[in-house]
Coordinates of C-alpha atoms in Angstrom, one line a residue:
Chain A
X198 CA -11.0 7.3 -38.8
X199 CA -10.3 3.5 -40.2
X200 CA -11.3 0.3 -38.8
X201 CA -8.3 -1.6 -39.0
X202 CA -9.7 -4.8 -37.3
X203 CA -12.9 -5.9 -34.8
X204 CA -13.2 -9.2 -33.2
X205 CA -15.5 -10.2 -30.8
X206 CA -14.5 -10.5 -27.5
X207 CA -16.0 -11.5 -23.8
X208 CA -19.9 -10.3 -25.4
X209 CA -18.1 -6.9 -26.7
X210 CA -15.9 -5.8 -29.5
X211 CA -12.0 -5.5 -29.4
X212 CA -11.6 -2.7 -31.9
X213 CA -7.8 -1.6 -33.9
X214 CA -8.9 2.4 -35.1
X215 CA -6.5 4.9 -37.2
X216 CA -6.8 8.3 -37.7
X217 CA -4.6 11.4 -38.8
X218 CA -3.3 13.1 -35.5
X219 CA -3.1 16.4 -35.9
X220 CA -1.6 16.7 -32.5
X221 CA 1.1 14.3 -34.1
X222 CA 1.0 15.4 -37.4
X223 CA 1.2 11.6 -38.4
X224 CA -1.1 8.6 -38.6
X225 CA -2.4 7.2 -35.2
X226 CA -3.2 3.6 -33.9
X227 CA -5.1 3.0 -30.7
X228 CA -7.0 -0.1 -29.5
X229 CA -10.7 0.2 -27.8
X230 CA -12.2 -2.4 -26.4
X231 CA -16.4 -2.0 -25.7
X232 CA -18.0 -4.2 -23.6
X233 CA -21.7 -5.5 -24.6
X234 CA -22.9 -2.5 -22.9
X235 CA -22.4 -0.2 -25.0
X236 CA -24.6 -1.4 -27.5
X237 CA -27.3 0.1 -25.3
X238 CA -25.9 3.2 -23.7
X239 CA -22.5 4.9 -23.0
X240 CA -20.4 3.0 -20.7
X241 CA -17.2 4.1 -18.3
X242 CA -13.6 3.9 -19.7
X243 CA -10.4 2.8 -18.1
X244 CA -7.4 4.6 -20.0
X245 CA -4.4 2.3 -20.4
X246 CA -1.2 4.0 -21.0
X247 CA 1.5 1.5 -22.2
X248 CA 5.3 1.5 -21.1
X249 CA 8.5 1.5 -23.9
X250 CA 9.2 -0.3 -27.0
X251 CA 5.3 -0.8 -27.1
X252 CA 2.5 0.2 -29.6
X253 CA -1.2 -0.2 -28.9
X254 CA -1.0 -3.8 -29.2
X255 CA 1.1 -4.9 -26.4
X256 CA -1.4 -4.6 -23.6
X257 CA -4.5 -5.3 -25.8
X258 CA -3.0 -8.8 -26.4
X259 CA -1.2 -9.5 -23.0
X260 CA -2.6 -7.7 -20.1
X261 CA -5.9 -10.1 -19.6
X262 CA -8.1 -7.0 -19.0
X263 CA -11.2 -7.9 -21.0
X264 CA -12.1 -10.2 -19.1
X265 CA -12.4 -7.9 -16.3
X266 CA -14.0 -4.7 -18.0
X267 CA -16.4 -7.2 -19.6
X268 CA -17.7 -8.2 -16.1
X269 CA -17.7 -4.2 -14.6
X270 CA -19.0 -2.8 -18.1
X271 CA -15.8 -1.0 -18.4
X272 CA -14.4 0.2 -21.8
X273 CA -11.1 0.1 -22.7
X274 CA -9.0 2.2 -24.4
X275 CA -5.5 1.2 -25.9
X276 CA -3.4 4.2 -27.0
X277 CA 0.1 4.2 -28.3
X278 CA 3.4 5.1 -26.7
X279 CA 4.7 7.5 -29.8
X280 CA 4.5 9.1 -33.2
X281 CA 5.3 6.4 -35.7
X282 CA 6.3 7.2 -39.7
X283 CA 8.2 8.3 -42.0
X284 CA 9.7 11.8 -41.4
X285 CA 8.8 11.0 -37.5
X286 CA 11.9 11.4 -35.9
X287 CA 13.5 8.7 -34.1
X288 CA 16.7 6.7 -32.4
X289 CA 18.6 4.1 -32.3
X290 CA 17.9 3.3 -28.5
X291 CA 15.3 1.4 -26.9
X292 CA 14.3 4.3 -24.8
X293 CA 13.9 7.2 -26.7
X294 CA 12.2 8.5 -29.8
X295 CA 9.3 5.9 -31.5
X296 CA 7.7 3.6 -28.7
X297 CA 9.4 6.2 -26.0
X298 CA 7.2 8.9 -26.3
X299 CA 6.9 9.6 -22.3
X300 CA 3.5 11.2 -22.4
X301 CA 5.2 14.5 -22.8
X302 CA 5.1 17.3 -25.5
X303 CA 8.6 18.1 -26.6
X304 CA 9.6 21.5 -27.3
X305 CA 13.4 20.2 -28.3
X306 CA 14.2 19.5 -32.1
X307 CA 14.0 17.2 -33.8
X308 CA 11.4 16.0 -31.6
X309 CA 9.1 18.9 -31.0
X310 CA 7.4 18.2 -34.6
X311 CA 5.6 15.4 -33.9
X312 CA 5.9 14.0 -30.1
X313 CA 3.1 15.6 -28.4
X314 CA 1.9 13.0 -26.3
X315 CA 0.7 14.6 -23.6
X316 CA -1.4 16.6 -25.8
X317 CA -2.9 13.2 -27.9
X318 CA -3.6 11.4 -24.4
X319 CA -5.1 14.0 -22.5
X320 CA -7.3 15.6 -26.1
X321 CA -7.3 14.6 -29.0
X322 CA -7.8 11.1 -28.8
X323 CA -10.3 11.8 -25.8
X324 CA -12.6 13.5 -28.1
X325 CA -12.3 11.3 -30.8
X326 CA -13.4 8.7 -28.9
X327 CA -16.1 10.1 -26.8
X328 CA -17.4 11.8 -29.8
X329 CA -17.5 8.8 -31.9
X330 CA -18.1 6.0 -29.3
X331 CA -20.6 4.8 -26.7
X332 CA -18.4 5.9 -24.0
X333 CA -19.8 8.1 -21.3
X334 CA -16.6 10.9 -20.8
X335 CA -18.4 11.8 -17.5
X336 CA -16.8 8.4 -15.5
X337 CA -13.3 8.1 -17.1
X338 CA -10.2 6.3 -14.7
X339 CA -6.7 5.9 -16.2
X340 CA -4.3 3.3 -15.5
X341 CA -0.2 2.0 -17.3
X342 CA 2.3 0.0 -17.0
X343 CA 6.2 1.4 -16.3
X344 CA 6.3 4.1 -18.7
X345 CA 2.5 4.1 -18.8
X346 CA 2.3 4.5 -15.4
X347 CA 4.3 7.7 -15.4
X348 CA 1.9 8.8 -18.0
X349 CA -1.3 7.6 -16.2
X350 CA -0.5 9.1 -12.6
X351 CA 0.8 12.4 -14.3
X352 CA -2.7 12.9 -16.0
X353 CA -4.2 12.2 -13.4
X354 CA -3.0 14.9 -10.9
X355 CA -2.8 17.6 -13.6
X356 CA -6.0 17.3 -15.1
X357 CA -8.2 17.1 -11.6
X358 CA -11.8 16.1 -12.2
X359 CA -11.1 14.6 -15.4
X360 CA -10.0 10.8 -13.7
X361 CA -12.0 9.4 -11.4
X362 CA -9.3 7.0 -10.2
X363 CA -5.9 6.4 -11.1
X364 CA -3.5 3.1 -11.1
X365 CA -0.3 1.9 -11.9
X366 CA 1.4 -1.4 -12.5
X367 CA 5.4 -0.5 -12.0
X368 CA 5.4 2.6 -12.9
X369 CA 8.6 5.1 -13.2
X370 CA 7.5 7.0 -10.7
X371 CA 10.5 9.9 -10.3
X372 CA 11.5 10.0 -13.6
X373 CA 13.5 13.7 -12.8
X374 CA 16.1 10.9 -10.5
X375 CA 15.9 8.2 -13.0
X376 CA 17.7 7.4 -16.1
X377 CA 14.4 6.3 -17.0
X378 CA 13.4 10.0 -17.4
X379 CA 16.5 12.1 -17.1
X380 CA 17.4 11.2 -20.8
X381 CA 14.7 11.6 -22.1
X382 CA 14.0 14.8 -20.6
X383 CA 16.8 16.3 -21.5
X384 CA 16.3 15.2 -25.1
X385 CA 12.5 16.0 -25.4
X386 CA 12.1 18.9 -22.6
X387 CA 15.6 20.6 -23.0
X388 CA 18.1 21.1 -20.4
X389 CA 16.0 23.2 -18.0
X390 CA 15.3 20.7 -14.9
X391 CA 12.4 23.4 -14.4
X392 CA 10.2 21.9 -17.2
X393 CA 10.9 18.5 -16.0
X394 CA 8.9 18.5 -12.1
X395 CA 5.5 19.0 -14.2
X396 CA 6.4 15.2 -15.2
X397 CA 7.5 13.3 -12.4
X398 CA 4.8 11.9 -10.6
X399 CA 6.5 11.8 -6.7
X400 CA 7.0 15.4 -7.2
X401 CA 3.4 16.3 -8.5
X402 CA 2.2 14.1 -5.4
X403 CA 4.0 16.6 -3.1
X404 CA 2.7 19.6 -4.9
X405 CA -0.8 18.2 -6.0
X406 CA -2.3 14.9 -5.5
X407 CA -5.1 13.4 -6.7
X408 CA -8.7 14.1 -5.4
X409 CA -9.4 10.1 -6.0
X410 CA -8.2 6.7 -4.8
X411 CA -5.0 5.9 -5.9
X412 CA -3.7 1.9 -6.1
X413 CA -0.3 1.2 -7.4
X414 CA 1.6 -2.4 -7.4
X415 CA 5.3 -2.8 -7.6
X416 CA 7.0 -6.3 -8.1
X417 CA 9.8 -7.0 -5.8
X418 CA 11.4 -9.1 -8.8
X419 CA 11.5 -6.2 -11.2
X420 CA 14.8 -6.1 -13.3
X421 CA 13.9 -2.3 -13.5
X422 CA 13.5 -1.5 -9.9
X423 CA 16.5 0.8 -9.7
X424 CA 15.0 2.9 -12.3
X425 CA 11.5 2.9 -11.1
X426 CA 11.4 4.3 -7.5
X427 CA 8.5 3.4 -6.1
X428 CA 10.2 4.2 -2.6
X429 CA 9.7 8.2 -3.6
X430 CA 5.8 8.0 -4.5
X431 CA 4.9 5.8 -1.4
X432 CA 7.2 8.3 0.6
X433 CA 5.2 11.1 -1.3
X434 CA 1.6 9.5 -1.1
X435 CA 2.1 9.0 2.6
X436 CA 3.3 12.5 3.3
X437 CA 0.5 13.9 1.8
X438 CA -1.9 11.6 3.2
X439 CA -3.3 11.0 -0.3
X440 CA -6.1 8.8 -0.3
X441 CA -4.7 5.5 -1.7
X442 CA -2.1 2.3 -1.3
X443 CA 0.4 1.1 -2.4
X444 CA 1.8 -2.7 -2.7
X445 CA 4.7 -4.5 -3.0
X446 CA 4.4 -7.9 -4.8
X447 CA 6.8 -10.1 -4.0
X448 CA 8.8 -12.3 -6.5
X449 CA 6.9 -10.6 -9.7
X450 CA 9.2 -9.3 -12.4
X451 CA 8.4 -6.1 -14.8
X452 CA 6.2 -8.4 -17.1
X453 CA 2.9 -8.6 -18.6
X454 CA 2.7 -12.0 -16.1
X455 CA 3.0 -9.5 -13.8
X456 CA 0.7 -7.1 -15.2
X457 CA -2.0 -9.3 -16.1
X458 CA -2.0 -10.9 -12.5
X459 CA -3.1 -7.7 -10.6
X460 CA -5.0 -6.6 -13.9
X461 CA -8.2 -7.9 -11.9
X462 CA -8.1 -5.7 -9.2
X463 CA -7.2 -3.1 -10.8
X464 CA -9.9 -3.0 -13.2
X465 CA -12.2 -3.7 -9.8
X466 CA -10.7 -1.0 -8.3
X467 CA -11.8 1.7 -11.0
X468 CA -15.3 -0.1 -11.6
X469 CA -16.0 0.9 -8.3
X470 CA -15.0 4.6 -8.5
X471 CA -16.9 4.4 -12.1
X472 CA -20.0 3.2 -10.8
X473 CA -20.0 5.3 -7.3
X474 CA -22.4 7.3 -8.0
Chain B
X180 CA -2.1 -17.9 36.9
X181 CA -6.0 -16.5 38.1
X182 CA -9.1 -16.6 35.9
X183 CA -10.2 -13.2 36.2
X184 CA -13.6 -14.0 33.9
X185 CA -14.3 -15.9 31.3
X186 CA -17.2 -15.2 28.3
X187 CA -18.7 -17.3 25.6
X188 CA -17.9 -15.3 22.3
X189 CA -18.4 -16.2 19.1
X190 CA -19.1 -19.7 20.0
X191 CA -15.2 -19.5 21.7
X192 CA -14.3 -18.0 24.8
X193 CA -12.8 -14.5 25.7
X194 CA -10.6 -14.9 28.6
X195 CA -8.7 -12.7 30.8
X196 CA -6.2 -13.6 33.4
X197 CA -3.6 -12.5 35.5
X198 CA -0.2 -14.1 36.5
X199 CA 2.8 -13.1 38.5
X200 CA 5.2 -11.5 36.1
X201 CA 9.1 -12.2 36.5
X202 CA 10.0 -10.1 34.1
X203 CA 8.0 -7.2 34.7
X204 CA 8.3 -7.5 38.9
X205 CA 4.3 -7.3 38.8
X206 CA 0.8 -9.0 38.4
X207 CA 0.3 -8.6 34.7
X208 CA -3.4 -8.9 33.5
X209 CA -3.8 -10.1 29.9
X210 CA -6.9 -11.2 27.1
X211 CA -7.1 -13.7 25.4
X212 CA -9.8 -15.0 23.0
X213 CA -9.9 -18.4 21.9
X214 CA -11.9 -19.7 19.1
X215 CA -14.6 -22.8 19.4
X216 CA -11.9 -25.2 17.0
X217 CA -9.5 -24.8 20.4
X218 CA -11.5 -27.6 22.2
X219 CA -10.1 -29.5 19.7
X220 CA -6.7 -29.3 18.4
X221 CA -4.3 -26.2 19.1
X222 CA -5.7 -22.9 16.8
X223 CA -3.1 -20.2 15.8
X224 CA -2.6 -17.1 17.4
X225 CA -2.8 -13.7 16.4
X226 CA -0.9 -11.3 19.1
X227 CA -2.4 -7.7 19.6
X228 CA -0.3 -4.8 20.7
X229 CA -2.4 -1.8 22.0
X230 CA -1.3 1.7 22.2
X231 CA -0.7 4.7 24.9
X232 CA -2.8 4.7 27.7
X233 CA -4.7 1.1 26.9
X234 CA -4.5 -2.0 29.0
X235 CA -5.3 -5.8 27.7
X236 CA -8.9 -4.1 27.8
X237 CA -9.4 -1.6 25.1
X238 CA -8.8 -3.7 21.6
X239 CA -10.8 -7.3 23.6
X240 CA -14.2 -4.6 23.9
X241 CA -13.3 -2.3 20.9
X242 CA -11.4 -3.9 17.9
X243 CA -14.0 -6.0 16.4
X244 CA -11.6 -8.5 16.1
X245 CA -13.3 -11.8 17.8
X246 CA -15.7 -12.1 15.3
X247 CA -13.5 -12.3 12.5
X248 CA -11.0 -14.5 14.6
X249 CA -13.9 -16.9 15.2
X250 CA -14.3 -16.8 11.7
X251 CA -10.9 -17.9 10.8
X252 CA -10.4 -20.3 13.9
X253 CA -7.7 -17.7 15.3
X254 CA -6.8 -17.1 18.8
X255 CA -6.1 -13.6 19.8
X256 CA -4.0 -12.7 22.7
X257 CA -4.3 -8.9 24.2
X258 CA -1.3 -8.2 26.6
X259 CA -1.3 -5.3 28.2
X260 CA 0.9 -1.9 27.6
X261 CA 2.8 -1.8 30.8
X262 CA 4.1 -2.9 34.2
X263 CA 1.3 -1.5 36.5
X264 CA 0.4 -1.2 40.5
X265 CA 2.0 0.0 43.8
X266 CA 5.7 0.1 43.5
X267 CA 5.9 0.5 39.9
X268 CA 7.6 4.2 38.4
X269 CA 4.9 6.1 36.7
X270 CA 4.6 9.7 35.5
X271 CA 1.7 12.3 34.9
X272 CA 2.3 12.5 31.4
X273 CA -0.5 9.6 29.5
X274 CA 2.8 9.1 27.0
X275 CA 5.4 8.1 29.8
X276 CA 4.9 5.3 32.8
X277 CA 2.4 3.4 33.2
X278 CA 0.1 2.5 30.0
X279 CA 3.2 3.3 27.9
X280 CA 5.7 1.1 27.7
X281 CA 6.6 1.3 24.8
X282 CA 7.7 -2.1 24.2
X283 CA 11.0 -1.9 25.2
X284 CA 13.6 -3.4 28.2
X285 CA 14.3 0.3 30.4
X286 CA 18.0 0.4 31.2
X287 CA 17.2 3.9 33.1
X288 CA 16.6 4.3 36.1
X289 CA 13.7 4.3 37.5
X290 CA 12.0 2.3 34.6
X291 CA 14.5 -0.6 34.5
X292 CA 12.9 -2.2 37.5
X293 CA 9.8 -3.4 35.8
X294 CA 9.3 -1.8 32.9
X295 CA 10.6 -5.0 30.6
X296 CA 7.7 -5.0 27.9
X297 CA 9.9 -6.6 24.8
X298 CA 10.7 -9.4 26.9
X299 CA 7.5 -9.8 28.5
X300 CA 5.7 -10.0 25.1
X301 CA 8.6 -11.8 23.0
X302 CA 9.0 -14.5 25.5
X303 CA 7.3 -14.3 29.0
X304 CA 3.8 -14.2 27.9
X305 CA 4.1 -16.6 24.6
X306 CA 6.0 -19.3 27.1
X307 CA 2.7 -19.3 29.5
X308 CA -0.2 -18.6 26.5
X309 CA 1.5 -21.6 24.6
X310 CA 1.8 -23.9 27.5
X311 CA -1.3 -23.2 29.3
X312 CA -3.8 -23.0 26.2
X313 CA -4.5 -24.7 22.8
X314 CA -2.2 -22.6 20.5
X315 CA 0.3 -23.3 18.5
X316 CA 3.6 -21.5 19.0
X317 CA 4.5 -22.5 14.9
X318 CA 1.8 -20.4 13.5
X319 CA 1.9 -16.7 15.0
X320 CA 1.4 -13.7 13.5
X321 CA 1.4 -9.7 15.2
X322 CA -0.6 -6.7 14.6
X323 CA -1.1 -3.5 16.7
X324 CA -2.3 0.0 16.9
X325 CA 0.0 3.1 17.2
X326 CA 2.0 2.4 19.8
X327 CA 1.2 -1.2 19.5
X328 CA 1.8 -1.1 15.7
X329 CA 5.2 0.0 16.3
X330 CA 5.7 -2.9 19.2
X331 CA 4.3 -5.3 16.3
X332 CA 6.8 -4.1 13.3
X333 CA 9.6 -4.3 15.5
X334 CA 9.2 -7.3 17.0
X335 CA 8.0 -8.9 14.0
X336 CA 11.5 -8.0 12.2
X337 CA 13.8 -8.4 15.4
X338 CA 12.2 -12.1 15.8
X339 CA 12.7 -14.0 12.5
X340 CA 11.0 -17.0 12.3
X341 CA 8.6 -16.9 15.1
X342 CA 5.9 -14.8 13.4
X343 CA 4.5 -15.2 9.5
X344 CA 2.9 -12.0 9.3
X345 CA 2.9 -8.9 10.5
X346 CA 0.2 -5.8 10.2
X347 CA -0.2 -2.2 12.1
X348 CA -3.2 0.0 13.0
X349 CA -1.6 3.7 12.4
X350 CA 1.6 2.5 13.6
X351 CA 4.8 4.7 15.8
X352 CA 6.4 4.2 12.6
X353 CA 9.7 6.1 13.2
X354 CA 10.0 7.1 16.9
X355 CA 13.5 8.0 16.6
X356 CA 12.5 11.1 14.7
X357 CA 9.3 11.9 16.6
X358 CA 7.8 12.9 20.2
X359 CA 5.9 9.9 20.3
X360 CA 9.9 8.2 20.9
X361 CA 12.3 10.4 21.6
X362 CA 11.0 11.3 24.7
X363 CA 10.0 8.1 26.1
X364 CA 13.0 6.5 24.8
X365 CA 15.7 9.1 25.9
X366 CA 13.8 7.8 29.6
X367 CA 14.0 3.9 29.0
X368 CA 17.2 3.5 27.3
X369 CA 18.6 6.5 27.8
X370 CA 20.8 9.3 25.7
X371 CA 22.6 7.3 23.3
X372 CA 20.7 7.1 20.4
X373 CA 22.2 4.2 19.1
X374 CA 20.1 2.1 21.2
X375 CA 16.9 3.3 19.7
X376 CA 17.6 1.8 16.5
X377 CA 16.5 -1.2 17.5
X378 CA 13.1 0.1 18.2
X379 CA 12.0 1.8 15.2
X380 CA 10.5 -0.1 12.4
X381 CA 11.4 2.4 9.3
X382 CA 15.1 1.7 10.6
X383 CA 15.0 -1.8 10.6
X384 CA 13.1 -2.1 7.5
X385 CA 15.9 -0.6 6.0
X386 CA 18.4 -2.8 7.9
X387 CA 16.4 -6.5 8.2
X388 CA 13.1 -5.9 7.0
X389 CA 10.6 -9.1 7.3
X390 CA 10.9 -12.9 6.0
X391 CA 6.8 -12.1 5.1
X392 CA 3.5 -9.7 4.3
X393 CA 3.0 -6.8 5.7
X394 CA 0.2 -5.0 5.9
X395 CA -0.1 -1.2 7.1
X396 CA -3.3 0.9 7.6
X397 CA -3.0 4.2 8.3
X398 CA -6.3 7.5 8.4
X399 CA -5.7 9.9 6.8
X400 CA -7.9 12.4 9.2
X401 CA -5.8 10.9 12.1
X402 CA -5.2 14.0 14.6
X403 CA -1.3 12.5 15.5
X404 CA -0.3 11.8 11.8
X405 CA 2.4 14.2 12.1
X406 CA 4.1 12.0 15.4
X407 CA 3.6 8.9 13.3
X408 CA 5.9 9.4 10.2
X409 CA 4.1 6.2 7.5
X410 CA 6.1 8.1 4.8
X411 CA 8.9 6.9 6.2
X412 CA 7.6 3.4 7.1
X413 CA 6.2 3.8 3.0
X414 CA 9.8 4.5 1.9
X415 CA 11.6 2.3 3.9
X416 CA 9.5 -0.8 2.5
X417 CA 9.3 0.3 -0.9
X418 CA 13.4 1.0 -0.9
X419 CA 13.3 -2.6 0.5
X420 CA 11.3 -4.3 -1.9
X421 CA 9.8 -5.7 1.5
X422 CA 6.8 -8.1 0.6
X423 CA 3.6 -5.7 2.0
X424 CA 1.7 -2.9 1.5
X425 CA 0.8 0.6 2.8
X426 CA -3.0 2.2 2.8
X427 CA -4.1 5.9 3.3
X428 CA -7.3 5.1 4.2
X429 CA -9.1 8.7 3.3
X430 CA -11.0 10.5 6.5
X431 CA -10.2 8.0 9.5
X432 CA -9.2 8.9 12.8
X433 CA -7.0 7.3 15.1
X434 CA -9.9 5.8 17.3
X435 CA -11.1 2.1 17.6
X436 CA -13.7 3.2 15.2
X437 CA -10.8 3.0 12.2
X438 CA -9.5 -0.1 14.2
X439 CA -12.3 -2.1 14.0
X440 CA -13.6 -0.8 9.9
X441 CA -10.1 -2.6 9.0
X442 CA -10.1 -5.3 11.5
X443 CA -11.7 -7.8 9.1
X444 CA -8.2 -7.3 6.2
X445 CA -6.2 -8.0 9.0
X446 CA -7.5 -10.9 10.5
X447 CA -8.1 -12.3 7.0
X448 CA -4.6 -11.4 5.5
X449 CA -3.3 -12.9 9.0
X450 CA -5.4 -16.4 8.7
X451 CA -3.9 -16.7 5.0
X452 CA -0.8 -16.5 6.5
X453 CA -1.7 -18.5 9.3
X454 CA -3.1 -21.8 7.2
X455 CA -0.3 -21.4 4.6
X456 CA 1.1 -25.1 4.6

């Protein structure tokens, strides 16, 4: 593992880390923020899960949620959205390949190689972390932004007792009706609409749920609404009774304004599920 | 109008009184609760809907609410559920006559006589509440529980203008499709369907939604979730990008004693509402 960069931050450290993936089979970034707690004993981590065309950098810089950790003792963890590199495959669009990994691992070629981020988010980097970090892997919550909150709500009901609570800012939450998730499906998953259900987080609500609160905010200004869906999870979450809300914002777009508005009560939200004993 | 008592509360007074109804053909009895800033200048209101089988009595002894109305220097008014007393049609079921009125005009015989809840509580009752005690008519806002919840939504979306926010206690949320609806209003309005429209809040969310917040509570331990439908209240608002949000509250019941845990949100998200310039 290489320190790429630490700056001081709200009494903690805003680390930049690389390592070789061997999930990947490439070179990984990932951002970790640790609050001044940790310097005396292993503190709670919030997973953020970041949406497309970002790296680890995107919500490190924008999101505002140091602040907020700092005060609940929270760490932070900042992974990336994809395999990057040479001989990583990629394409031309926005919305697939490198910054589009979807938190799934492919089994199509060219992608099945490399893009296994469902495997990175929920293992590899977990123990890398908890193994070389004061963070305490006993109180983890996961949280993302459109893409990321796919990913975040995803983990969350298929790996139960590993979350303690889950979140999402905008997230595309029925990916399996969305073009935002049909594509790239089809591309990383293959044709096989089978494969695709363990991935779209409505449909895992019906089948599964999460044994944990559950908070998600929508903007009603989104330019991505169509795509996103959040009627289907609210329709799901309600149907199952699942222990959680779920809010409408109105007049904020798909932005980090928008993220980093609500960023406060999100991170409140998980400190109390983190610190509940 | 007669004083039937009068109590000092909260440094305010809880009233109730009764008038000579010409809408409903009756003596109606209401509650209302006026906060100690109403010997001053006219306060706000905050309208209160009950539910099956409740009169203007249950929610003024069981909600909670004149605490945190005192507070927030908010009046709250408790009509009652239904025409009542000699003369008026009931029925032995508790979800059909009196105590469940549903908040609609009957056109059926033999409910159209008296039982004319939607106007009694859209205009009858505001008209003599407005002119008789220090509230003002331009800042009103609705909440109810079950049945009441549903009376809330739909009046709150069929009555632009008059009402800046709008929450709901386990709401009726789509009677059309449920036996807490069908059946009574098959019996007020009749066998078109069409006319039921009007009266269910998941359909006019979809069709006019509401010009501001919305907040829904719902248990998720509540023993009628099944007649109450929130998934489709969720979806409709979601699908609407209406302004609000929707809670699962994990292990409450339908009782006063989930009422009055949340009655301290709604007042609060009601008074921001309320002293919004």
């Amino acid at each position: 593992m290489k320190t790429i960069s630490e700056n001081k931050c709200f009494g903690g450290v805003q680390g930049v880390y690389s390592h070789a993936s061997e999930v990947c089979g490439c070179d990984m970034t990932f951002g970790l923020f640790l609050p001044r707690e940790a310097a005396e004993e292993p503190v709670p981590v919030l997973w953020y899960l970041s949406g497309l065309t970002c790296t680890h950098e995107n919500a490190m810089i924008k999101a505002g949620a140091q602040a907020w950790a700092a005060d609940h003792a929270v760490a932070l963890v900042f992974p990336d959205t994809s395999p990057r590199g040479e001989g990583v495959a990629d394409d031309a669009a926005y919305d697939l390949g490198q910054g589009a990994g979807f938190y799934v691992n492919a089994t199509e070629a060219p992608w099945a190689a490399h893009y296994r981020m469902w495997d990175y988010v929920a293992e590899e980097l977990p123990a890398l972390v908890t193994a070389t970090f004061a963070i305490d892997d006993e109180r983890q919550s996961i949280t993302g932004h459109s893409m990321g909150g796919h990913g975040a709500l995803t983990l969350a009901m298929r790996l139960p007792g590993r979350f303690r609570s889950v979140s999402a800012f905008a997230p595309i939450a029925s990916p399996t009706a969305s073009d935002w998730g049909r594509k790239q499906f089809a591309a990383y998953l293959g044709k096989d609409e089978a494969a695709w259900a363990a991935h779209d987080a409505s449909l895992l609500m019906r089948r599964l749920g999460f044994d944990g609160p559950v908070l998600v905010d929508q903007g009603s200004k989104d330019q991505f609404l169509d795509l996103l869906k959040p009627e289907a999870l609210a329709h799901a979450m309600m149907e199952r009774r699942q222990n959680g809300q779920v809010r409408m914002q109105p007049g904020y777009d798909h932005s980090y304004f928008f993220v980093s508005t609500f960023m406060a009560d999100h991170v409140a939200f998980h400190a109390e599920a983190l610190y509940r004993d």
